[in-house]
mmCIF file of C-alpha atoms in Angstrom:
data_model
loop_
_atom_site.group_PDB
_atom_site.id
_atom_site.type_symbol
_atom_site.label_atom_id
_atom_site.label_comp_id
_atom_site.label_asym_id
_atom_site.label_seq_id
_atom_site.Cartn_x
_atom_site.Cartn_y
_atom_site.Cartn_z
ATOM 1 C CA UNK A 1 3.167 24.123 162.081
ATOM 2 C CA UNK A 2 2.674 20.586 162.350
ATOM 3 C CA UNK A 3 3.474 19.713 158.746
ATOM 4 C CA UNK A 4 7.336 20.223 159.666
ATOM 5 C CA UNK A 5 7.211 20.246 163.650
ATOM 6 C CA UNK A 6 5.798 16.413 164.214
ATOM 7 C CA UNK A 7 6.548 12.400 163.362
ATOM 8 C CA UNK A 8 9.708 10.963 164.066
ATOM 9 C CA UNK A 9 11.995 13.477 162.395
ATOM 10 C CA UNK A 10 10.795 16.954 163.098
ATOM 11 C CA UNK A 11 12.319 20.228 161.400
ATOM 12 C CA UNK A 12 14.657 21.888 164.002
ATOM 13 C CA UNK A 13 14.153 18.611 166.071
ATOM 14 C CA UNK A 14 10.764 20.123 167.267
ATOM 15 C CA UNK A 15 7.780 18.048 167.545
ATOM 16 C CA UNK A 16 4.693 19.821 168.725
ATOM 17 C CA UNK A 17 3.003 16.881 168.697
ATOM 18 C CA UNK A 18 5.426 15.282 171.581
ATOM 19 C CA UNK A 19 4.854 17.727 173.920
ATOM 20 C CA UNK A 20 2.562 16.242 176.295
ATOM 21 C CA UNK A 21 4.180 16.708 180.044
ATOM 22 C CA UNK A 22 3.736 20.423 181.908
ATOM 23 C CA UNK A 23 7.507 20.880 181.604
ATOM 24 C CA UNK A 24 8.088 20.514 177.844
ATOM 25 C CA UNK A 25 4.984 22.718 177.246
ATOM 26 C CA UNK A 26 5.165 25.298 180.082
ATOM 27 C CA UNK A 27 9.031 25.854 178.242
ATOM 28 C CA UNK A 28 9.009 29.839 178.059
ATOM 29 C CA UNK A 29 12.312 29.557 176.497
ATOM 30 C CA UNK A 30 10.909 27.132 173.646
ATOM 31 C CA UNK A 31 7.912 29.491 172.932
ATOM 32 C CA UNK A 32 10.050 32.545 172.920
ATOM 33 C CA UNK A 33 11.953 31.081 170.100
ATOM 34 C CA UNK A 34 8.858 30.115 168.385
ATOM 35 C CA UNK A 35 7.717 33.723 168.801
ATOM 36 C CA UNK A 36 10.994 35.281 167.522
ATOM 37 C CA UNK A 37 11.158 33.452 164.527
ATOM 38 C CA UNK A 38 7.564 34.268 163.600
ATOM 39 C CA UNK A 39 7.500 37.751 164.122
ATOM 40 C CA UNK A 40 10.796 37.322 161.870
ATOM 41 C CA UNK A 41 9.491 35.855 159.003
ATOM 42 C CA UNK A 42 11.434 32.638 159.412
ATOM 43 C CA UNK A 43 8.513 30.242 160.131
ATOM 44 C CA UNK A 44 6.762 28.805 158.078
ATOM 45 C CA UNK A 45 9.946 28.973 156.063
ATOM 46 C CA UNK A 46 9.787 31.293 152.609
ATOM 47 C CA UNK A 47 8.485 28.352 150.336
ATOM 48 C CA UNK A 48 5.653 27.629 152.455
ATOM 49 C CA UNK A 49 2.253 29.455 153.066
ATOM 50 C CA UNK A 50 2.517 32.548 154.897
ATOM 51 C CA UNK A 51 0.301 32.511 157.810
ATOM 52 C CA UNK A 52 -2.730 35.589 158.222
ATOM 53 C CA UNK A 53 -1.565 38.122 160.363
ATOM 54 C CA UNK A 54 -5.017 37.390 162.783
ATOM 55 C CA UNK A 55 -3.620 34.050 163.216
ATOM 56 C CA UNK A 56 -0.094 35.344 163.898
ATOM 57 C CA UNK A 57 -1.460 37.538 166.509
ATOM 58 C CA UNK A 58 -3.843 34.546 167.683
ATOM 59 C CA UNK A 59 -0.688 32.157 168.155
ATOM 60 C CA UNK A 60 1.162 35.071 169.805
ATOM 61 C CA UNK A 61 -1.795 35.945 172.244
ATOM 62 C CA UNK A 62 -1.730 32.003 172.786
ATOM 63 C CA UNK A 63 1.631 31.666 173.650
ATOM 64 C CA UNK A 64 1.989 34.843 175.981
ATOM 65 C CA UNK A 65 -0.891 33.801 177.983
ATOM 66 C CA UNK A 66 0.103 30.082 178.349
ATOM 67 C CA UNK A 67 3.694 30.056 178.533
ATOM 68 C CA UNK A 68 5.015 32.952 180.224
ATOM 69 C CA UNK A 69 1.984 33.097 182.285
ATOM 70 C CA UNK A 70 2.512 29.856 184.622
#
């Protein structure tokens, strides 16, 4: 994810790696979207290297218990 999602010009103006206060990363809404678009297939976009299910799930069971369970 970081490949595209950090520096100074971030795909879909996302930077992971600026998320540092407990607002920006407690953001259900933001993680939501992030789930959505990989259970779509849209991230990591079609050119890139699709991700192992495992660590689909593993990001998934990540997000669910960190950001929509503050």
């Amino acid at each position: 994810c970081n490949e595209c999602h950090s520096g100074s010009e971030p795909s879909g103006n996302l930077a992971f790696d600026s998320l540092q206060s407990p607002e920006q990363i407690d953001n259900p809404e933001l993680w939501l979207k992030v789930i959505k678009n990989l259970r779509a297939g849209i991230m990591p976009p079609k050119d890139s290297e699709r991700l192992p299910d495992d660590s689909l799930r593993q990001i998934e069971s990540w997000i669910k218990g960190h950001a929509f369970d503050s």
